[in-house]
Short mmCIF file of C-alpha atoms and ligand atoms in Angstrom, two decimals:
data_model
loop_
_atom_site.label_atom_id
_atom_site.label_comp_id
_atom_site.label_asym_id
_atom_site.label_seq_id
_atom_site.Cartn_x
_atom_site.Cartn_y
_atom_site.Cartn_z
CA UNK A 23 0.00 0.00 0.00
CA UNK A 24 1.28 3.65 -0.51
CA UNK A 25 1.95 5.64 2.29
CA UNK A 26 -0.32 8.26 3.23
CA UNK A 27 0.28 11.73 2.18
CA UNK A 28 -0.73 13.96 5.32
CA UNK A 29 -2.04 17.35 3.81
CA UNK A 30 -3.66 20.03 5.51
CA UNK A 31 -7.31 20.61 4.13
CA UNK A 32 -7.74 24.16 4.47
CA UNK A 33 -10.44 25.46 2.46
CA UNK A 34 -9.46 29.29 3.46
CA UNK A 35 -6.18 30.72 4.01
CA UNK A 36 -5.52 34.40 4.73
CA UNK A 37 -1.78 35.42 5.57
CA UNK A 38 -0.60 38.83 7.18
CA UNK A 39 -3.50 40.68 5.95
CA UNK A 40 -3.71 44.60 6.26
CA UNK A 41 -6.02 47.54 5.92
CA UNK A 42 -6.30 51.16 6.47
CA UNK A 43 -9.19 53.51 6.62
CA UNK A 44 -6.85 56.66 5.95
CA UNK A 45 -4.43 56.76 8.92
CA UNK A 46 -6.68 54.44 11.06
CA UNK A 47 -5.39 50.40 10.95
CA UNK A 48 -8.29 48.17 10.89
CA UNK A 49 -6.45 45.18 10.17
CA UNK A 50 -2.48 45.23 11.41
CA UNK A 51 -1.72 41.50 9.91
CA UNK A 52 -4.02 38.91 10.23
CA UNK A 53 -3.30 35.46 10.02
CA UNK A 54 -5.84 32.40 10.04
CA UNK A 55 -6.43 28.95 8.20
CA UNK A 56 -10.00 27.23 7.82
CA UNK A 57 -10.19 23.92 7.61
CA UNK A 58 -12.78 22.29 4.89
CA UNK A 59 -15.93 21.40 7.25
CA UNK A 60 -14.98 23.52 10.73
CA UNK A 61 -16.90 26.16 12.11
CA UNK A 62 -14.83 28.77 13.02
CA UNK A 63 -16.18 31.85 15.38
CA UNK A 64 -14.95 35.87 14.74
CA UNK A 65 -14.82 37.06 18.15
CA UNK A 66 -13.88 40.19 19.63
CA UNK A 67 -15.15 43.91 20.72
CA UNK A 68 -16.96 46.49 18.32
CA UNK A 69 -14.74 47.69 16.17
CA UNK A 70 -12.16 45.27 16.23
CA UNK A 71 -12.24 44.56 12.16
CA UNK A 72 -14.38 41.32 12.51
CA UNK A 73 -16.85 42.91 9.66
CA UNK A 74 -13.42 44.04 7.82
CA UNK A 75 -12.18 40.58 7.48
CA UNK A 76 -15.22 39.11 6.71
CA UNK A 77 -15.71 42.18 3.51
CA UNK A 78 -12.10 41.35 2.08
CA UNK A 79 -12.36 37.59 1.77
CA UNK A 80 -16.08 37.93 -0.19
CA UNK A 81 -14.33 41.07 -2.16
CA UNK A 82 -16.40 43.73 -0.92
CA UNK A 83 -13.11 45.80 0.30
CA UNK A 84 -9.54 45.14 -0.74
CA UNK A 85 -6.40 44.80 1.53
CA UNK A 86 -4.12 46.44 0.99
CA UNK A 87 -1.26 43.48 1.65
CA UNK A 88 -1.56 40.48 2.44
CA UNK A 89 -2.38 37.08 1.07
CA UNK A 90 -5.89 35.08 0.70
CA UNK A 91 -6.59 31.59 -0.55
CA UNK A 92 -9.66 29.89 -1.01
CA UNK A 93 -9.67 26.63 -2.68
CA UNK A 94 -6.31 27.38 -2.91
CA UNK A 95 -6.50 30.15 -5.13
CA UNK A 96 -4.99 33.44 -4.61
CA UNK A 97 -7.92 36.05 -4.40
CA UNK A 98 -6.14 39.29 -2.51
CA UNK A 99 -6.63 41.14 -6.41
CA UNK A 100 -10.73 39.77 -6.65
CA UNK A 101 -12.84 37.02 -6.72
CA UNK A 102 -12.95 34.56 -9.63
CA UNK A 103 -16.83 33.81 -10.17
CA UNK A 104 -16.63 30.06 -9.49
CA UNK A 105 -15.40 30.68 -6.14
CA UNK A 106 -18.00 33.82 -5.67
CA UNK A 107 -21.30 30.97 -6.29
CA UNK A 108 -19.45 28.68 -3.66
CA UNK A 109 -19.29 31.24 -0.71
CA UNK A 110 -22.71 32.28 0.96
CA UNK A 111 -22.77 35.28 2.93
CA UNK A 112 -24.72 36.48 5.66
CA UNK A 113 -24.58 39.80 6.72
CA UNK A 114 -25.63 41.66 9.84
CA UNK A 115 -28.00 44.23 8.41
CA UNK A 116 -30.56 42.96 5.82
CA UNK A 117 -30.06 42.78 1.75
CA UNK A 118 -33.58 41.57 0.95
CA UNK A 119 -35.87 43.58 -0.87
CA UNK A 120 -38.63 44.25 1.35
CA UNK A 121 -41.41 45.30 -0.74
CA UNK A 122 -41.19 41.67 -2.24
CA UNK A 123 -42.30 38.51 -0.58
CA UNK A 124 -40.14 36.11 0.84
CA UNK A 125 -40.74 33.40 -1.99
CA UNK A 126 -40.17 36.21 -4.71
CA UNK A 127 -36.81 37.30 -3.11
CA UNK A 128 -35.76 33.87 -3.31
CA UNK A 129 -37.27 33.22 -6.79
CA UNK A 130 -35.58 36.42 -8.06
CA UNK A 131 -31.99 35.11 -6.73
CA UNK A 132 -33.10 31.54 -7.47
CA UNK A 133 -33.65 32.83 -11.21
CA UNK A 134 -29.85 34.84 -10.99
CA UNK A 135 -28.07 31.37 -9.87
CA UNK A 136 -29.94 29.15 -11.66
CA UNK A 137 -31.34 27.47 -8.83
CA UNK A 138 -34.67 25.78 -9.32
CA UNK A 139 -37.87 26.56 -7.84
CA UNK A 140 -38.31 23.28 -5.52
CA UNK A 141 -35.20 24.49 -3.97
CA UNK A 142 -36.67 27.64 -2.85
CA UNK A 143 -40.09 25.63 -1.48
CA UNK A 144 -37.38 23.16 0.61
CA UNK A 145 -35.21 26.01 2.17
CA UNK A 146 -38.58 27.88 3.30
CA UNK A 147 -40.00 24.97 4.49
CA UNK A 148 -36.74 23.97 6.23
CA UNK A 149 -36.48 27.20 7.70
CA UNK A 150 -40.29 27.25 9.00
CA UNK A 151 -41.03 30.39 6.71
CA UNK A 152 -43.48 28.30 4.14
CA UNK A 153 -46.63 29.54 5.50
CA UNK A 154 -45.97 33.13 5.50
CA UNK A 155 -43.87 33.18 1.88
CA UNK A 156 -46.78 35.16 0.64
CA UNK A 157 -46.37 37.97 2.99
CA UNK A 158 -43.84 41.42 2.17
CA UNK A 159 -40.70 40.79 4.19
CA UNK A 160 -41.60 44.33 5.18
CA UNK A 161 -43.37 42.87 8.00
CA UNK A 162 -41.49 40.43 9.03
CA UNK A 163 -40.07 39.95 12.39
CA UNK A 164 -36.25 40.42 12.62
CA UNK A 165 -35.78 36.83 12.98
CA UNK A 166 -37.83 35.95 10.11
CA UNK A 167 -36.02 38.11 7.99
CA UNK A 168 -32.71 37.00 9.20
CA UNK A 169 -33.89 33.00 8.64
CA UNK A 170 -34.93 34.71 4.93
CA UNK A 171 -31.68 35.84 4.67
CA UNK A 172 -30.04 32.48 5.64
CA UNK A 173 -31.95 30.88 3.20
CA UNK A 174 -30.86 33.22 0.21
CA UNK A 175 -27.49 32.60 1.17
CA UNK A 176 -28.25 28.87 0.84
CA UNK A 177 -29.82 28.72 -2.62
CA UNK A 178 -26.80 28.00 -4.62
CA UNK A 179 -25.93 25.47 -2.30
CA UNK A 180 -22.33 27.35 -0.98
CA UNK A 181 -19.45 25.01 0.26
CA UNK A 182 -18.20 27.86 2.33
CA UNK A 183 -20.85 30.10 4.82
CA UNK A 184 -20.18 33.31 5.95
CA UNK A 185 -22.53 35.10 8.96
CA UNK A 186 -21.73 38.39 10.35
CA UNK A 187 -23.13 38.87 13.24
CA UNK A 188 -25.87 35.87 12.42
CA UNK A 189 -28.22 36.35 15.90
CA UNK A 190 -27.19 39.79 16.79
CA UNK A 191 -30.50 41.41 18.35
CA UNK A 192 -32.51 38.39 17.59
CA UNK A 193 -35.20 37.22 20.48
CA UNK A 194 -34.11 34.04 22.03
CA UNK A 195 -36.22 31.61 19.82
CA UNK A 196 -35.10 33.07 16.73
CA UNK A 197 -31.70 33.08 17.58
CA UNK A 198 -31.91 29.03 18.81
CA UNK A 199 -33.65 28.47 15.41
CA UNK A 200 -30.40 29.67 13.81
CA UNK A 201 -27.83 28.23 15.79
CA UNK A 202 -29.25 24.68 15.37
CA UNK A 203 -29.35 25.30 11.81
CA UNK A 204 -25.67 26.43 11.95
CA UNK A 205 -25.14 23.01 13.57
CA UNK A 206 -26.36 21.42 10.95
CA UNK A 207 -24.70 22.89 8.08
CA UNK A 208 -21.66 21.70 9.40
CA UNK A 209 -23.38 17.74 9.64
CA UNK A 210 -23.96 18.51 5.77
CA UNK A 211 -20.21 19.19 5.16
CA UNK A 212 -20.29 22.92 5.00
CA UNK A 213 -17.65 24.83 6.39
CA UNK A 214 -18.86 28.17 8.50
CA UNK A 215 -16.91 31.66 9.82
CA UNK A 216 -18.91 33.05 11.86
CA UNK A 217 -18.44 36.33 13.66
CA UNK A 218 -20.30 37.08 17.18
CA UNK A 219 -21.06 39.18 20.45
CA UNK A 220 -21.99 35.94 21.89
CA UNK A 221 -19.27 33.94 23.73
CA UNK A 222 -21.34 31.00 24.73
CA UNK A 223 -22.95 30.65 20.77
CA UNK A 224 -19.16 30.48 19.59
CA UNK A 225 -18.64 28.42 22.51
CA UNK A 226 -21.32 26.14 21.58
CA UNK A 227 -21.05 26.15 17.50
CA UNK A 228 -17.61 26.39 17.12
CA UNK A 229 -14.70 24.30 16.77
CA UNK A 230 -12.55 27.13 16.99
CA UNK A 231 -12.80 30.53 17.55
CA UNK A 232 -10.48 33.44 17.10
CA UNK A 233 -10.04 36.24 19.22
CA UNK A 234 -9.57 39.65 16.83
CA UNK A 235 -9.01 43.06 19.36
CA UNK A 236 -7.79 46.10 17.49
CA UNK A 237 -7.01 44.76 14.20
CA UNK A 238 -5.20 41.62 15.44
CA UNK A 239 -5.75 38.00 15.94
CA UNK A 240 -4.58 37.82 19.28
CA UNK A 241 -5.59 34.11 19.87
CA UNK A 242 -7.16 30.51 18.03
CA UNK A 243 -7.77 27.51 19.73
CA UNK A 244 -10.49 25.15 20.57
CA UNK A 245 -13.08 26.51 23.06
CA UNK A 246 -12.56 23.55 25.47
CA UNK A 247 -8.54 24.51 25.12
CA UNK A 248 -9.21 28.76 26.62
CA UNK A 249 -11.56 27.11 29.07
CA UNK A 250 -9.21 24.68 30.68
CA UNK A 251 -6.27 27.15 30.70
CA UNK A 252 -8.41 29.46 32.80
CA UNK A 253 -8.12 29.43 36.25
CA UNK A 254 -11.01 27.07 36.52
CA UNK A 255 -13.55 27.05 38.25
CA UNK A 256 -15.05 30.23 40.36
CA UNK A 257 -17.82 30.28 43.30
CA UNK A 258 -20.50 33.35 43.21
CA UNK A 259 -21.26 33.93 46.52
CA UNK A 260 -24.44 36.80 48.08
CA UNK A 261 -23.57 37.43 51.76
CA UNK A 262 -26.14 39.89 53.94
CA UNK A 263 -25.34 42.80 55.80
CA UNK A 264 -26.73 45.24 58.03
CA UNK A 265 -26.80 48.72 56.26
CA UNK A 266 -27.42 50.42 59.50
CA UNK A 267 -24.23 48.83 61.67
CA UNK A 268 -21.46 49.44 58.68
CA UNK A 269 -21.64 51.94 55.68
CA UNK A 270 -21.06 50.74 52.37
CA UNK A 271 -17.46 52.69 52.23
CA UNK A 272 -15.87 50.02 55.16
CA UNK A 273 -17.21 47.04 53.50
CA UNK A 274 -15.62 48.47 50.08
CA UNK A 275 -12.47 48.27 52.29
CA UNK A 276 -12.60 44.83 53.38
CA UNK A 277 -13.77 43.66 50.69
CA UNK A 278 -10.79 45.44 48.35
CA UNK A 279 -8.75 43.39 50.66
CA UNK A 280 -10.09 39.72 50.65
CA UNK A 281 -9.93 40.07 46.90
CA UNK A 282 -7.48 38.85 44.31
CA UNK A 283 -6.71 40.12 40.70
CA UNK A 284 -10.03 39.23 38.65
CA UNK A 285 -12.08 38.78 41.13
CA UNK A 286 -15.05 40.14 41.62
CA UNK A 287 -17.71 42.47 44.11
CA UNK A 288 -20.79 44.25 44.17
CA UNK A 289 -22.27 45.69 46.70
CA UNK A 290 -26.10 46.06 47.12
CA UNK A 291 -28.80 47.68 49.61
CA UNK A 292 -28.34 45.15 52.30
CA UNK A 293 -26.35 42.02 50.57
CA UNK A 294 -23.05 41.85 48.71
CA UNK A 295 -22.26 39.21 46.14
CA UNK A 296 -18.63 37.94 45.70
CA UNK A 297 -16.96 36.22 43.15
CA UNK A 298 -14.08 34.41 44.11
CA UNK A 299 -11.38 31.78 42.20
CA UNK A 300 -11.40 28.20 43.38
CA UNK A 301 -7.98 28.28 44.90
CA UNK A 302 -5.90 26.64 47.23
CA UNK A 303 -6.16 29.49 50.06
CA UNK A 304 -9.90 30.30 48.98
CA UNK A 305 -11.82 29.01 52.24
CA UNK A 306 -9.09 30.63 54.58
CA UNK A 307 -9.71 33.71 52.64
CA UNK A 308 -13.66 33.34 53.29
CA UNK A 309 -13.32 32.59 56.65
CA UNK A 310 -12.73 36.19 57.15
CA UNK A 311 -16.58 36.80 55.65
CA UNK A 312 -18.36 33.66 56.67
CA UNK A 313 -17.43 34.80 60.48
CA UNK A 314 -19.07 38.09 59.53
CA UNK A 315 -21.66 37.93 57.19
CA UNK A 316 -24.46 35.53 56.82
CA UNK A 317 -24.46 33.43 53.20
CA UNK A 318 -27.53 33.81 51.57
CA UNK A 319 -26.52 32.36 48.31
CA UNK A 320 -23.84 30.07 46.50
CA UNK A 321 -23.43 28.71 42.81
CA UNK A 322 -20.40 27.12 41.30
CA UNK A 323 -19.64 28.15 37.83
CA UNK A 324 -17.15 26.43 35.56
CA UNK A 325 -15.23 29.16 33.82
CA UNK A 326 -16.94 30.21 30.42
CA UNK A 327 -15.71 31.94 27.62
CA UNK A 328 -16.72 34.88 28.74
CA UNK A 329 -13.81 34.73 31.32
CA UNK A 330 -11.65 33.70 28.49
CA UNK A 331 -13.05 37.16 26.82
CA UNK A 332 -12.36 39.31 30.00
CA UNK A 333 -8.76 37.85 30.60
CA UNK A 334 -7.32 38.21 27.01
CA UNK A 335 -8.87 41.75 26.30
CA UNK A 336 -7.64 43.05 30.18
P1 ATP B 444 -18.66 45.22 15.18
O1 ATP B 444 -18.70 44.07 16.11
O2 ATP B 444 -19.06 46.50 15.85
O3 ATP B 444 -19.37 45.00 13.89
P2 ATP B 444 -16.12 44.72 13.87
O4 ATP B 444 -15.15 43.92 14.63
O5 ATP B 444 -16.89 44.05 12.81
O6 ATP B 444 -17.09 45.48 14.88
P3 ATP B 444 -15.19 46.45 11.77
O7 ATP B 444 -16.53 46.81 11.23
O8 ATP B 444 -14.36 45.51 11.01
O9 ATP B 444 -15.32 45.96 13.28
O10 ATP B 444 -14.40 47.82 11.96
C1 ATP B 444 -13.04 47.87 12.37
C2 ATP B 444 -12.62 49.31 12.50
O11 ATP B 444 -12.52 49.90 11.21
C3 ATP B 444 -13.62 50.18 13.27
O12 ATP B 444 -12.92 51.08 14.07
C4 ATP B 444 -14.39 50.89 12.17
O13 ATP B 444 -14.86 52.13 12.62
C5 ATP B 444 -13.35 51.03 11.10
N1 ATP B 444 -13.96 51.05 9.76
C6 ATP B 444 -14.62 50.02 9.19
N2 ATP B 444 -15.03 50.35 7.95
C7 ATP B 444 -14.61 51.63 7.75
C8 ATP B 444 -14.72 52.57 6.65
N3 ATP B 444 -15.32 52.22 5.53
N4 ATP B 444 -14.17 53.77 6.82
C9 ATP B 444 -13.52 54.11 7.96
N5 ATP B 444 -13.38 53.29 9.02
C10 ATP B 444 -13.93 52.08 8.92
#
């Protein structure tokens, strides 16, 4: 038998890649490879060139240096349109024509890509918008439209999907709708960037997310790998206290105090809560309260990525 040749499969390459708005740097040299069939998660502050990124690999700005691959072809100076009909995109404010009904805004791109009609009837069925594809998008719910949008960017059947910002400002159920869908699409092979707010959707969804903050990556790994190199576990705690026999100034005091780097306080009416580190000298440390205060409330959280957020971005 021939020995295996061990190649990487990445579907989407883009290497030290740069952009200006005048003297402002959006992007000071990015660097990330997708492979074929991963989800991959944008994540980072406002402003931190997320929506950039996402513009130059679909060709809607243009870098000025730096490399990009797809399929492995070069695209930095456009896209070529065979690799245009096998990218979807997603953005975060809607492209659909709202005077139109849902079914005509998919017929109308349908009838651009050559897609045929039963295609459209599946993806609105699939996407629980078949009984209201009469109706103008103009009154749809944001949701609705997004799941619209979703399907639109489905209808030439992509290999690569692209959502900015997919369940920004989206009511809970909507937002579920589309993340089990984005589940999915990976099941069927697809290969998704995704760029969110939401550190427990990338958490969920992805198999690797990248941190962007100020026009870097700053870090790419596995969600499971930031969580475990965080210093685990933390306990919430909500002690009383009697307004009336200390002021809220003292308390700050002791509290600053008991504290480490990270953790956290706040203090209420006539309870404080606490969050403290499991640690090695954690239950000396609490003696300190415990003998004080009363506990009126404990939880045990395992460190989420929203830790992982806080830490890398402090
Ligand atoms: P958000 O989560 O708010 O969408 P983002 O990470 O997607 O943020 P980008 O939209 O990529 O951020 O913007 C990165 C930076 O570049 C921001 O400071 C933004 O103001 C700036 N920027 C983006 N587009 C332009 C433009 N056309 N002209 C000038 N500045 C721009």
């Amino acid at each position: 038998m021939w020995p295996r040749i061990m190649v990487d499969d990445y579907i989407l390459e883009i290497k030290d890649l740069k952009k200006s708005f005048g003297s402002f740097e959006a992007l000071k040299g990015i660097d990330l490879k997708v492979n074929k069939g991963e989800i991959i998660g944008l994540l980072g502050p406002n402003g931190a060139g997320k929506t950039t990124t996402i513009k130059i690999i679909i060709g809607l700005l243009k870098a000025d240096s730096g490399e990009i691959n797809i399929f492995s072809e070069n695209i930095i100076s456009g896209l070529p349109g065979w690799i245009k009909e096998k990218i979807g995109v997603v953005f975060e404010e809607s492209n659909l024509y709202h005077r139109l009904s849902a079914y005509d805004n998919l017929i109308f791109f349908a009838r651009i890509n050559n897609v045929k009609k039963a295609k459209v009837e599946e993806l609105l069925k699939e996407y629980k918008l078949f009984d209201v594809r009469k109706k103008a998008v103009k009154n749809f719910s944001k949701g609705m439209k997004k799941r619209l949008m979703i399907c639109r960017s489905l209808l030439a059947e992509p290999e690569i999907l692209i959502l900015d910002e997919a369940t920004g400002g989206l009511d809970p159920i909507s937002a579920e709708i589309i993340r089990k869908k984005i589940s999915q699409l990976k099941n069927e092979g697809k290969t998704v960037l995704l760029s969110t707010h939401y550190l427990e959707e990338a958490d969920r969804l992805c198999d690797r997310v990248a941190f962007i903050n100020k026009g870097n990556l700053i870090a790419l790994d596995k969600p499971s790998i930031f969580k475990d190199n965080l210093q685990q576990d933390f306990l919430e705690l909500i002690f009383a206290y009697d307004p009336f026999s200390l002021n809220k100034k003292s308390l700050k005091r002791q509290l600053e105090v008991l504290l480490k780097k990270g953790e956290e306080f706040k203090i209420e009416e006539d309870n404080f809560y606490l969050k403290l580190f499991v640690e090695e000298n954690l239950f000396k440390r609490l003696n300190q309260i415990t003998d004080q205060y009363k506990l009126v409330d404990l939880k045990n959280r395992e460190g989420d990525l929203q830790e992982v957020f806080k830490q890398i971005n402090s």
